[in-house]
JSON list of C-alpha atoms in Angstrom, two decimals:
[
{"chain": "A", "resi": 1, "resn": "GLY", "atom": "CA", "xyz": [17.37, 3.45, 3.99]},
{"chain": "A", "resi": 2, "resn": "GLN", "atom": "CA", "xyz": [16.24, 1.52, 0.94]},
{"chain": "A", "resi": 3, "resn": "GLN", "atom": "CA", "xyz": [14.10, 3.37, -1.57]},
{"chain": "A", "resi": 4, "resn": "LEU", "atom": "CA", "xyz": [12.13, 2.40, -4.64]},
{"chain": "A", "resi": 5, "resn": "ASN", "atom": "CA", "xyz": [12.02, 4.85, -7.53]},
{"chain": "A", "resi": 6, "resn": "GLN", "atom": "CA", "xyz": [9.16, 4.54, -9.98]},
{"chain": "A", "resi": 7, "resn": "SER", "atom": "CA", "xyz": [9.21, 5.89, -13.49]},
{"chain": "A", "resi": 8, "resn": "PRO", "atom": "CA", "xyz": [7.40, 7.62, -15.01]},
{"chain": "A", "resi": 9, "resn": "GLN", "atom": "CA", "xyz": [5.57, 9.48, -12.24]},
{"chain": "A", "resi": 10, "resn": "SER", "atom": "CA", "xyz": [2.56, 9.87, -14.50]},
{"chain": "A", "resi": 11, "resn": "MET", "atom": "CA", "xyz": [1.52, 9.01, -18.02]},
{"chain": "A", "resi": 12, "resn": "PHE", "atom": "CA", "xyz": [-1.44, 9.34, -20.30]},
{"chain": "A", "resi": 13, "resn": "ILE", "atom": "CA", "xyz": [-2.79, 6.42, -22.22]},
{"chain": "A", "resi": 14, "resn": "GLN", "atom": "CA", "xyz": [-5.00, 6.06, -25.24]},
{"chain": "A", "resi": 15, "resn": "GLU", "atom": "CA", "xyz": [-7.14, 2.99, -25.44]},
{"chain": "A", "resi": 16, "resn": "GLY", "atom": "CA", "xyz": [-5.32, 0.19, -27.22]},
{"chain": "A", "resi": 17, "resn": "GLU", "atom": "CA", "xyz": [-1.81, 1.42, -26.44]},
{"chain": "A", "resi": 18, "resn": "ASP", "atom": "CA", "xyz": [0.80, -0.68, -24.64]},
{"chain": "A", "resi": 19, "resn": "VAL", "atom": "CA", "xyz": [2.12, 0.78, -21.40]},
{"chain": "A", "resi": 20, "resn": "SER", "atom": "CA", "xyz": [5.46, 0.27, -19.68]},
{"chain": "A", "resi": 21, "resn": "MET", "atom": "CA", "xyz": [6.66, 1.39, -16.28]},
{"chain": "A", "resi": 22, "resn": "ASN", "atom": "CA", "xyz": [9.53, 0.47, -14.04]},
{"chain": "A", "resi": 23, "resn": "CYS", "atom": "CA", "xyz": [10.77, 0.44, -10.50]},
{"chain": "A", "resi": 24, "resn": "THR", "atom": "CA", "xyz": [14.43, 0.74, -9.57]},
{"chain": "A", "resi": 25, "resn": "SER", "atom": "CA", "xyz": [16.55, 0.70, -6.45]},
{"chain": "A", "resi": 26, "resn": "SER", "atom": "CA", "xyz": [20.20, 1.17, -5.58]},
{"chain": "A", "resi": 27, "resn": "SER", "atom": "CA", "xyz": [20.00, -1.96, -3.40]},
{"chain": "A", "resi": 28, "resn": "ILE", "atom": "CA", "xyz": [18.91, -5.53, -3.97]},
{"chain": "A", "resi": 29, "resn": "PHE", "atom": "CA", "xyz": [15.38, -6.77, -3.43]},
{"chain": "A", "resi": 30, "resn": "ASN", "atom": "CA", "xyz": [14.47, -10.44, -3.09]},
{"chain": "A", "resi": 31, "resn": "THR", "atom": "CA", "xyz": [10.78, -9.95, -3.85]},
{"chain": "A", "resi": 32, "resn": "TRP", "atom": "CA", "xyz": [8.94, -7.50, -6.07]},
{"chain": "A", "resi": 33, "resn": "LEU", "atom": "CA", "xyz": [5.23, -6.79, -5.78]},
{"chain": "A", "resi": 34, "resn": "TRP", "atom": "CA", "xyz": [3.05, -4.70, -8.09]},
{"chain": "A", "resi": 35, "resn": "TYR", "atom": "CA", "xyz": [-0.20, -3.14, -6.85]},
{"chain": "A", "resi": 36, "resn": "LYS", "atom": "CA", "xyz": [-2.91, -1.09, -8.55]},
{"chain": "A", "resi": 37, "resn": "GLN", "atom": "CA", "xyz": [-5.00, 1.49, -6.73]},
{"chain": "A", "resi": 38, "resn": "ASP", "atom": "CA", "xyz": [-8.26, 2.75, -8.19]},
{"chain": "A", "resi": 39, "resn": "PRO", "atom": "CA", "xyz": [-9.39, 6.21, -7.09]},
{"chain": "A", "resi": 40, "resn": "GLY", "atom": "CA", "xyz": [-10.80, 6.13, -3.56]},
{"chain": "A", "resi": 41, "resn": "GLU", "atom": "CA", "xyz": [-9.99, 2.44, -3.04]},
{"chain": "A", "resi": 42, "resn": "GLY", "atom": "CA", "xyz": [-7.27, 0.37, -1.43]},
{"chain": "A", "resi": 43, "resn": "PRO", "atom": "CA", "xyz": [-4.38, -1.04, -3.50]},
{"chain": "A", "resi": 44, "resn": "VAL", "atom": "CA", "xyz": [-4.91, -4.48, -5.01]},
{"chain": "A", "resi": 45, "resn": "LEU", "atom": "CA", "xyz": [-2.03, -6.91, -5.50]},
{"chain": "A", "resi": 46, "resn": "LEU", "atom": "CA", "xyz": [-1.55, -7.61, -9.21]},
{"chain": "A", "resi": 47, "resn": "ILE", "atom": "CA", "xyz": [1.62, -9.64, -9.49]},
{"chain": "A", "resi": 48, "resn": "ALA", "atom": "CA", "xyz": [4.26, -11.02, -7.10]},
{"chain": "A", "resi": 49, "resn": "LEU", "atom": "CA", "xyz": [7.79, -11.91, -8.27]},
{"chain": "A", "resi": 50, "resn": "TYR", "atom": "CA", "xyz": [10.15, -14.02, -6.19]},
{"chain": "A", "resi": 51, "resn": "LYS", "atom": "CA", "xyz": [13.07, -14.98, -8.45]},
{"chain": "A", "resi": 52, "resn": "ALA", "atom": "CA", "xyz": [15.58, -12.92, -10.43]},
{"chain": "A", "resi": 53, "resn": "GLY", "atom": "CA", "xyz": [14.75, -13.04, -14.12]},
{"chain": "A", "resi": 54, "resn": "GLU", "atom": "CA", "xyz": [11.21, -14.24, -13.47]},
{"chain": "A", "resi": 55, "resn": "LEU", "atom": "CA", "xyz": [8.56, -13.15, -15.96]},
{"chain": "A", "resi": 56, "resn": "THR", "atom": "CA", "xyz": [4.97, -13.43, -14.78]},
{"chain": "A", "resi": 57, "resn": "SER", "atom": "CA", "xyz": [1.70, -12.56, -16.49]},
{"chain": "A", "resi": 58, "resn": "ASN", "atom": "CA", "xyz": [-1.76, -11.79, -15.18]},
{"chain": "A", "resi": 59, "resn": "GLY", "atom": "CA", "xyz": [-4.09, -11.28, -18.14]},
{"chain": "A", "resi": 60, "resn": "ARG", "atom": "CA", "xyz": [-2.84, -8.26, -20.09]},
{"chain": "A", "resi": 61, "resn": "LEU", "atom": "CA", "xyz": [-0.27, -7.47, -17.40]},
{"chain": "A", "resi": 62, "resn": "THR", "atom": "CA", "xyz": [3.28, -8.79, -17.50]},
{"chain": "A", "resi": 63, "resn": "ALA", "atom": "CA", "xyz": [5.91, -8.11, -14.86]},
{"chain": "A", "resi": 64, "resn": "GLN", "atom": "CA", "xyz": [9.59, -8.98, -14.75]},
{"chain": "A", "resi": 65, "resn": "PHE", "atom": "CA", "xyz": [12.03, -9.34, -11.86]},
{"chain": "A", "resi": 66, "resn": "GLY", "atom": "CA", "xyz": [15.24, -7.74, -13.12]},
{"chain": "A", "resi": 67, "resn": "ILE", "atom": "CA", "xyz": [18.29, -9.97, -13.35]},
{"chain": "A", "resi": 68, "resn": "THR", "atom": "CA", "xyz": [20.35, -7.60, -11.17]},
{"chain": "A", "resi": 69, "resn": "ARG", "atom": "CA", "xyz": [17.57, -7.73, -8.51]},
{"chain": "A", "resi": 70, "resn": "LYS", "atom": "CA", "xyz": [17.63, -3.93, -8.46]},
{"chain": "A", "resi": 71, "resn": "ASP", "atom": "CA", "xyz": [14.72, -3.35, -10.79]},
{"chain": "A", "resi": 72, "resn": "SER", "atom": "CA", "xyz": [11.36, -4.59, -11.96]},
{"chain": "A", "resi": 73, "resn": "PHE", "atom": "CA", "xyz": [9.15, -3.76, -14.92]},
{"chain": "A", "resi": 74, "resn": "LEU", "atom": "CA", "xyz": [5.40, -3.81, -15.47]},
{"chain": "A", "resi": 75, "resn": "ASN", "atom": "CA", "xyz": [3.84, -3.84, -18.93]},
{"chain": "A", "resi": 76, "resn": "ILE", "atom": "CA", "xyz": [0.17, -3.49, -19.81]},
{"chain": "A", "resi": 77, "resn": "SER", "atom": "CA", "xyz": [-0.82, -4.54, -23.30]},
{"chain": "A", "resi": 78, "resn": "ALA", "atom": "CA", "xyz": [-3.73, -3.10, -25.26]},
{"chain": "A", "resi": 79, "resn": "SER", "atom": "CA", "xyz": [-4.80, -0.72, -22.51]},
{"chain": "A", "resi": 80, "resn": "ILE", "atom": "CA", "xyz": [-8.46, -0.13, -21.73]},
{"chain": "A", "resi": 81, "resn": "PRO", "atom": "CA", "xyz": [-10.09, 2.74, -19.80]},
{"chain": "A", "resi": 82, "resn": "SER", "atom": "CA", "xyz": [-10.32, 0.74, -16.57]},
{"chain": "A", "resi": 83, "resn": "ASP", "atom": "CA", "xyz": [-6.52, 0.50, -16.47]},
{"chain": "A", "resi": 84, "resn": "VAL", "atom": "CA", "xyz": [-6.38, 4.08, -15.15]},
{"chain": "A", "resi": 85, "resn": "GLY", "atom": "CA", "xyz": [-5.21, 4.35, -11.57]},
{"chain": "A", "resi": 86, "resn": "ILE", "atom": "CA", "xyz": [-1.98, 4.40, -9.62]},
{"chain": "A", "resi": 87, "resn": "TYR", "atom": "CA", "xyz": [0.47, 1.51, -9.89]},
{"chain": "A", "resi": 88, "resn": "PHE", "atom": "CA", "xyz": [2.81, 0.91, -6.96]},
{"chain": "A", "resi": 89, "resn": "CYS", "atom": "CA", "xyz": [5.83, -1.33, -6.76]},
{"chain": "A", "resi": 90, "resn": "ALA", "atom": "CA", "xyz": [6.87, -2.71, -3.38]},
{"chain": "A", "resi": 91, "resn": "GLY", "atom": "CA", "xyz": [9.39, -5.03, -1.82]},
{"chain": "A", "resi": 92, "resn": "PRO", "atom": "CA", "xyz": [10.51, -6.19, 1.61]},
{"chain": "A", "resi": 93, "resn": "PRO", "atom": "CA", "xyz": [13.51, -4.36, 3.05]},
{"chain": "A", "resi": 94, "resn": "ASN", "atom": "CA", "xyz": [16.66, -6.43, 3.36]},
{"chain": "A", "resi": 95, "resn": "TYR", "atom": "CA", "xyz": [18.02, -4.65, 6.40]},
{"chain": "A", "resi": 96, "resn": "GLY", "atom": "CA", "xyz": [16.35, -7.03, 8.84]},
{"chain": "A", "resi": 97, "resn": "GLY", "atom": "CA", "xyz": [12.98, -5.36, 9.16]},
{"chain": "A", "resi": 98, "resn": "SER", "atom": "CA", "xyz": [9.93, -7.19, 10.52]},
{"chain": "A", "resi": 99, "resn": "GLN", "atom": "CA", "xyz": [8.52, -9.96, 8.37]},
{"chain": "A", "resi": 100, "resn": "GLY", "atom": "CA", "xyz": [5.77, -8.72, 6.08]},
{"chain": "A", "resi": 101, "resn": "ASN", "atom": "CA", "xyz": [6.88, -5.07, 6.14]},
{"chain": "A", "resi": 102, "resn": "LEU", "atom": "CA", "xyz": [7.22, -3.51, 2.70]},
{"chain": "A", "resi": 103, "resn": "ILE", "atom": "CA", "xyz": [8.88, -0.50, 1.13]},
{"chain": "A", "resi": 104, "resn": "PHE", "atom": "CA", "xyz": [6.62, 1.18, -1.46]},
{"chain": "A", "resi": 105, "resn": "GLY", "atom": "CA", "xyz": [7.47, 3.32, -4.45]},
{"chain": "A", "resi": 106, "resn": "LYS", "atom": "CA", "xyz": [5.60, 6.59, -4.86]},
{"chain": "A", "resi": 107, "resn": "GLY", "atom": "CA", "xyz": [3.56, 5.23, -7.74]},
{"chain": "A", "resi": 108, "resn": "THR", "atom": "CA", "xyz": [2.97, 5.74, -11.46]},
{"chain": "A", "resi": 109, "resn": "LYS", "atom": "CA", "xyz": [-0.34, 7.42, -12.23]},
{"chain": "A", "resi": 110, "resn": "LEU", "atom": "CA", "xyz": [-2.09, 6.33, -15.41]},
{"chain": "A", "resi": 111, "resn": "SER", "atom": "CA", "xyz": [-4.66, 8.69, -16.86]},
{"chain": "A", "resi": 112, "resn": "VAL", "atom": "CA", "xyz": [-6.65, 8.76, -20.07]},
{"chain": "A", "resi": 113, "resn": "LYS", "atom": "CA", "xyz": [-5.47, 11.11, -22.81]},
{"chain": "A", "resi": 114, "resn": "PRO", "atom": "CA", "xyz": [-7.84, 14.04, -23.18]},
{"chain": "B", "resi": 1, "resn": "ASP", "atom": "CA", "xyz": [-15.37, -14.37, 1.66]},
{"chain": "B", "resi": 2, "resn": "GLY", "atom": "CA", "xyz": [-11.94, -13.66, 3.11]},
{"chain": "B", "resi": 3, "resn": "GLY", "atom": "CA", "xyz": [-10.79, -10.10, 3.25]},
{"chain": "B", "resi": 4, "resn": "ILE", "atom": "CA", "xyz": [-10.17, -6.88, 5.12]},
{"chain": "B", "resi": 5, "resn": "THR", "atom": "CA", "xyz": [-12.94, -4.50, 6.08]},
{"chain": "B", "resi": 6, "resn": "GLN", "atom": "CA", "xyz": [-12.59, -0.89, 7.12]},
{"chain": "B", "resi": 7, "resn": "SER", "atom": "CA", "xyz": [-15.39, 1.19, 8.43]},
{"chain": "B", "resi": 8, "resn": "PRO", "atom": "CA", "xyz": [-16.73, 3.69, 7.86]},
{"chain": "B", "resi": 9, "resn": "LYS", "atom": "CA", "xyz": [-15.79, 4.62, 4.28]},
{"chain": "B", "resi": 10, "resn": "TYR", "atom": "CA", "xyz": [-16.15, 8.33, 5.02]},
{"chain": "B", "resi": 11, "resn": "LEU", "atom": "CA", "xyz": [-15.73, 9.98, 8.41]},
{"chain": "B", "resi": 12, "resn": "PHE", "atom": "CA", "xyz": [-16.15, 13.59, 9.43]},
{"chain": "B", "resi": 13, "resn": "ARG", "atom": "CA", "xyz": [-15.00, 14.97, 12.76]},
{"chain": "B", "resi": 14, "resn": "LYS", "atom": "CA", "xyz": [-14.61, 18.32, 14.37]},
{"chain": "B", "resi": 15, "resn": "GLU", "atom": "CA", "xyz": [-11.15, 19.60, 15.14]},
{"chain": "B", "resi": 16, "resn": "GLY", "atom": "CA", "xyz": [-9.97, 18.57, 18.60]},
{"chain": "B", "resi": 17, "resn": "GLN", "atom": "CA", "xyz": [-11.94, 15.31, 18.73]},
{"chain": "B", "resi": 18, "resn": "ASN", "atom": "CA", "xyz": [-10.36, 11.88, 18.85]},
{"chain": "B", "resi": 19, "resn": "VAL", "atom": "CA", "xyz": [-11.67, 9.42, 16.28]},
{"chain": "B", "resi": 20, "resn": "THR", "atom": "CA", "xyz": [-11.20, 5.65, 15.93]},
{"chain": "B", "resi": 21, "resn": "LEU", "atom": "CA", "xyz": [-10.99, 3.89, 12.58]},
{"chain": "B", "resi": 22, "resn": "SER", "atom": "CA", "xyz": [-11.94, 0.24, 12.44]},
{"chain": "B", "resi": 23, "resn": "CYS", "atom": "CA", "xyz": [-10.00, -2.53, 10.65]},
{"chain": "B", "resi": 24, "resn": "GLU", "atom": "CA", "xyz": [-11.01, -6.19, 10.70]},
{"chain": "B", "resi": 25, "resn": "GLN", "atom": "CA", "xyz": [-9.53, -9.14, 8.79]},
{"chain": "B", "resi": 26, "resn": "ASN", "atom": "CA", "xyz": [-10.61, -12.76, 8.46]},
{"chain": "B", "resi": 27, "resn": "LEU", "atom": "CA", "xyz": [-7.52, -13.91, 6.54]},
{"chain": "B", "resi": 28, "resn": "ASN", "atom": "CA", "xyz": [-5.91, -15.36, 9.69]},
{"chain": "B", "resi": 29, "resn": "HIS", "atom": "CA", "xyz": [-2.88, -13.11, 9.16]},
{"chain": "B", "resi": 30, "resn": "ASP", "atom": "CA", "xyz": [-0.65, -12.37, 12.13]},
{"chain": "B", "resi": 31, "resn": "ALA", "atom": "CA", "xyz": [0.63, -9.02, 10.85]},
{"chain": "B", "resi": 32, "resn": "MET", "atom": "CA", "xyz": [-1.46, -5.89, 10.35]},
{"chain": "B", "resi": 33, "resn": "TYR", "atom": "CA", "xyz": [-0.58, -2.34, 9.28]},
{"chain": "B", "resi": 34, "resn": "TRP", "atom": "CA", "xyz": [-1.94, 1.19, 9.10]},
{"chain": "B", "resi": 35, "resn": "TYR", "atom": "CA", "xyz": [-0.93, 3.61, 6.34]},
{"chain": "B", "resi": 36, "resn": "ARG", "atom": "CA", "xyz": [-1.76, 7.21, 5.62]},
{"chain": "B", "resi": 37, "resn": "GLN", "atom": "CA", "xyz": [-2.11, 8.47, 2.05]},
{"chain": "B", "resi": 38, "resn": "ASP", "atom": "CA", "xyz": [-2.35, 12.15, 1.12]},
{"chain": "B", "resi": 39, "resn": "PRO", "atom": "CA", "xyz": [-3.46, 13.37, -2.35]},
{"chain": "B", "resi": 40, "resn": "GLY", "atom": "CA", "xyz": [-0.86, 12.53, -4.96]},
{"chain": "B", "resi": 41, "resn": "GLN", "atom": "CA", "xyz": [1.34, 10.90, -2.36]},
{"chain": "B", "resi": 42, "resn": "GLY", "atom": "CA", "xyz": [2.51, 7.40, -1.69]},
{"chain": "B", "resi": 43, "resn": "LEU", "atom": "CA", "xyz": [1.84, 5.28, 1.39]},
{"chain": "B", "resi": 44, "resn": "ARG", "atom": "CA", "xyz": [3.31, 6.25, 4.73]},
{"chain": "B", "resi": 45, "resn": "LEU", "atom": "CA", "xyz": [3.42, 3.69, 7.55]},
{"chain": "B", "resi": 46, "resn": "ILE", "atom": "CA", "xyz": [1.80, 4.78, 10.81]},
{"chain": "B", "resi": 47, "resn": "TYR", "atom": "CA", "xyz": [1.86, 1.64, 13.00]},
{"chain": "B", "resi": 48, "resn": "TYR", "atom": "CA", "xyz": [2.20, -2.09, 12.53]},
{"chain": "B", "resi": 49, "resn": "SER", "atom": "CA", "xyz": [1.62, -5.18, 14.60]},
{"chain": "B", "resi": 50, "resn": "GLN", "atom": "CA", "xyz": [3.27, -8.55, 14.08]},
{"chain": "B", "resi": 51, "resn": "ILE", "atom": "CA", "xyz": [1.32, -10.34, 16.79]},
{"chain": "B", "resi": 52, "resn": "VAL", "atom": "CA", "xyz": [-1.53, -9.86, 19.24]},
{"chain": "B", "resi": 53, "resn": "ASN", "atom": "CA", "xyz": [-0.77, -7.47, 22.13]},
{"chain": "B", "resi": 54, "resn": "ASP", "atom": "CA", "xyz": [2.30, -6.08, 20.39]},
{"chain": "B", "resi": 55, "resn": "PHE", "atom": "CA", "xyz": [2.73, -3.19, 17.95]},
{"chain": "B", "resi": 56, "resn": "GLN", "atom": "CA", "xyz": [5.48, -0.94, 16.64]},
{"chain": "B", "resi": 57, "resn": "LYS", "atom": "CA", "xyz": [5.64, 2.68, 15.50]},
{"chain": "B", "resi": 58, "resn": "GLY", "atom": "CA", "xyz": [6.07, 3.32, 11.81]},
{"chain": "B", "resi": 59, "resn": "ASP", "atom": "CA", "xyz": [7.44, 6.43, 10.14]},
{"chain": "B", "resi": 60, "resn": "ILE", "atom": "CA", "xyz": [4.67, 8.85, 11.17]},
{"chain": "B", "resi": 61, "resn": "ALA", "atom": "CA", "xyz": [3.24, 7.56, 14.48]},
{"chain": "B", "resi": 62, "resn": "GLU", "atom": "CA", "xyz": [2.98, 10.93, 16.24]},
{"chain": "B", "resi": 63, "resn": "GLY", "atom": "CA", "xyz": [-0.63, 11.83, 17.02]},
{"chain": "B", "resi": 64, "resn": "TYR", "atom": "CA", "xyz": [-1.90, 8.27, 16.47]},
{"chain": "B", "resi": 65, "resn": "SER", "atom": "CA", "xyz": [-2.48, 5.28, 18.75]},
{"chain": "B", "resi": 66, "resn": "VAL", "atom": "CA", "xyz": [-3.40, 1.63, 18.14]},
{"chain": "B", "resi": 67, "resn": "SER", "atom": "CA", "xyz": [-4.34, -1.53, 20.00]},
{"chain": "B", "resi": 68, "resn": "ARG", "atom": "CA", "xyz": [-4.17, -5.19, 19.06]},
{"chain": "B", "resi": 69, "resn": "GLU", "atom": "CA", "xyz": [-6.28, -7.16, 21.51]},
{"chain": "B", "resi": 70, "resn": "LYS", "atom": "CA", "xyz": [-7.50, -9.68, 18.92]},
{"chain": "B", "resi": 71, "resn": "LYS", "atom": "CA", "xyz": [-5.80, -11.20, 15.91]},
{"chain": "B", "resi": 72, "resn": "GLU", "atom": "CA", "xyz": [-8.65, -10.07, 13.65]},
{"chain": "B", "resi": 73, "resn": "SER", "atom": "CA", "xyz": [-8.78, -6.44, 14.73]},
{"chain": "B", "resi": 74, "resn": "PHE", "atom": "CA", "xyz": [-6.37, -3.49, 14.63]},
{"chain": "B", "resi": 75, "resn": "PRO", "atom": "CA", "xyz": [-8.17, -0.19, 15.34]},
{"chain": "B", "resi": 76, "resn": "LEU", "atom": "CA", "xyz": [-6.43, 3.15, 14.81]},
{"chain": "B", "resi": 77, "resn": "THR", "atom": "CA", "xyz": [-7.20, 6.22, 16.92]},
{"chain": "B", "resi": 78, "resn": "VAL", "atom": "CA", "xyz": [-6.44, 9.61, 15.44]},
{"chain": "B", "resi": 79, "resn": "THR", "atom": "CA", "xyz": [-5.94, 11.88, 18.43]},
{"chain": "B", "resi": 80, "resn": "SER", "atom": "CA", "xyz": [-6.32, 15.62, 18.75]},
{"chain": "B", "resi": 81, "resn": "ALA", "atom": "CA", "xyz": [-2.51, 15.79, 18.85]},
{"chain": "B", "resi": 82, "resn": "GLN", "atom": "CA", "xyz": [-2.33, 14.91, 15.15]},
{"chain": "B", "resi": 83, "resn": "LYS", "atom": "CA", "xyz": [-1.83, 18.29, 13.51]},
{"chain": "B", "resi": 84, "resn": "ASN", "atom": "CA", "xyz": [-3.14, 17.48, 10.06]},
{"chain": "B", "resi": 85, "resn": "PRO", "atom": "CA", "xyz": [-5.44, 14.46, 10.32]},
{"chain": "B", "resi": 86, "resn": "THR", "atom": "CA", "xyz": [-7.43, 14.88, 7.09]},
{"chain": "B", "resi": 87, "resn": "ALA", "atom": "CA", "xyz": [-6.26, 12.04, 4.85]},
{"chain": "B", "resi": 88, "resn": "PHE", "atom": "CA", "xyz": [-7.08, 8.63, 3.37]},
{"chain": "B", "resi": 89, "resn": "TYR", "atom": "CA", "xyz": [-6.27, 5.82, 5.81]},
{"chain": "B", "resi": 90, "resn": "LEU", "atom": "CA", "xyz": [-5.49, 2.30, 4.66]},
{"chain": "B", "resi": 91, "resn": "CYS", "atom": "CA", "xyz": [-5.31, -0.87, 6.73]},
{"chain": "B", "resi": 92, "resn": "ALA", "atom": "CA", "xyz": [-3.48, -3.97, 5.53]},
{"chain": "B", "resi": 93, "resn": "SER", "atom": "CA", "xyz": [-2.63, -7.45, 6.71]},
{"chain": "B", "resi": 94, "resn": "SER", "atom": "CA", "xyz": [0.10, -9.69, 5.40]},
{"chain": "B", "resi": 95, "resn": "THR", "atom": "CA", "xyz": [1.48, -13.13, 4.80]},
{"chain": "B", "resi": 96, "resn": "ILE", "atom": "CA", "xyz": [5.27, -13.43, 4.95]},
{"chain": "B", "resi": 97, "resn": "TYR", "atom": "CA", "xyz": [5.78, -11.45, 1.74]},
{"chain": "B", "resi": 98, "resn": "GLU", "atom": "CA", "xyz": [2.48, -10.01, 0.49]},
{"chain": "B", "resi": 99, "resn": "GLN", "atom": "CA", "xyz": [0.29, -7.31, 1.98]},
{"chain": "B", "resi": 100, "resn": "PHE", "atom": "CA", "xyz": [-3.43, -7.11, 1.31]},
{"chain": "B", "resi": 101, "resn": "PHE", "atom": "CA", "xyz": [-5.33, -3.88, 1.76]},
{"chain": "B", "resi": 102, "resn": "GLY", "atom": "CA", "xyz": [-8.75, -2.85, 2.92]},
{"chain": "B", "resi": 103, "resn": "PRO", "atom": "CA", "xyz": [-10.90, -0.35, 0.99]},
{"chain": "B", "resi": 104, "resn": "GLY", "atom": "CA", "xyz": [-9.75, 2.62, 3.09]},
{"chain": "B", "resi": 105, "resn": "THR", "atom": "CA", "xyz": [-11.40, 5.29, 5.23]},
{"chain": "B", "resi": 106, "resn": "ARG", "atom": "CA", "xyz": [-11.39, 8.91, 4.17]},
{"chain": "B", "resi": 107, "resn": "LEU", "atom": "CA", "xyz": [-11.21, 11.11, 7.27]},
{"chain": "B", "resi": 108, "resn": "THR", "atom": "CA", "xyz": [-12.08, 14.77, 7.02]},
{"chain": "B", "resi": 109, "resn": "VAL", "atom": "CA", "xyz": [-11.57, 17.01, 10.02]},
{"chain": "B", "resi": 110, "resn": "LEU", "atom": "CA", "xyz": [-13.63, 20.17, 9.88]}
]
């Protein structure tokens, strides 16, 4: 079945640094969603992308829908301590699954550099 | 305030007991979902429901049961048949493309 691969699996940030992560698949997605999960909480939807090539911002976050429709990127500028958490990408399967169902990547964990 | 509520936040049960986790939404969404998350792991789909009185098994339905008698509510029962029930459980509801999550329930079986 379709899978989403997130990279990197984990990373350490220092306050003020820019952060980049990506999500790739061997098959095409028509929608890309990015979620953030704080420890002990449910994921929160950050950005939704619906069109190939689309670039969308939400504050210091910017996400792009790859032109091939097989990848998406999330950038965080000037990171702050509250950016730590797990970032998930997700998209609806294109093999005729039920409306609203999503495939999730395994997440990129952001931690603060010791 | 529209949203999804899950209760309780923390739940402790003895081994062999069934336990029901609550999920309520007032977003008027037709579809609702239950996921399980283990430490350091992603989200695994347990059950989902696209409409009242109908639900489908997800990837890891064994040892779980659900009901969908009302549009707003989708309770999950963790039965004694579930071999490793200690986990973080997340409920979600969705529009056509976007899922929205509740705050989760952490279940610990002693």
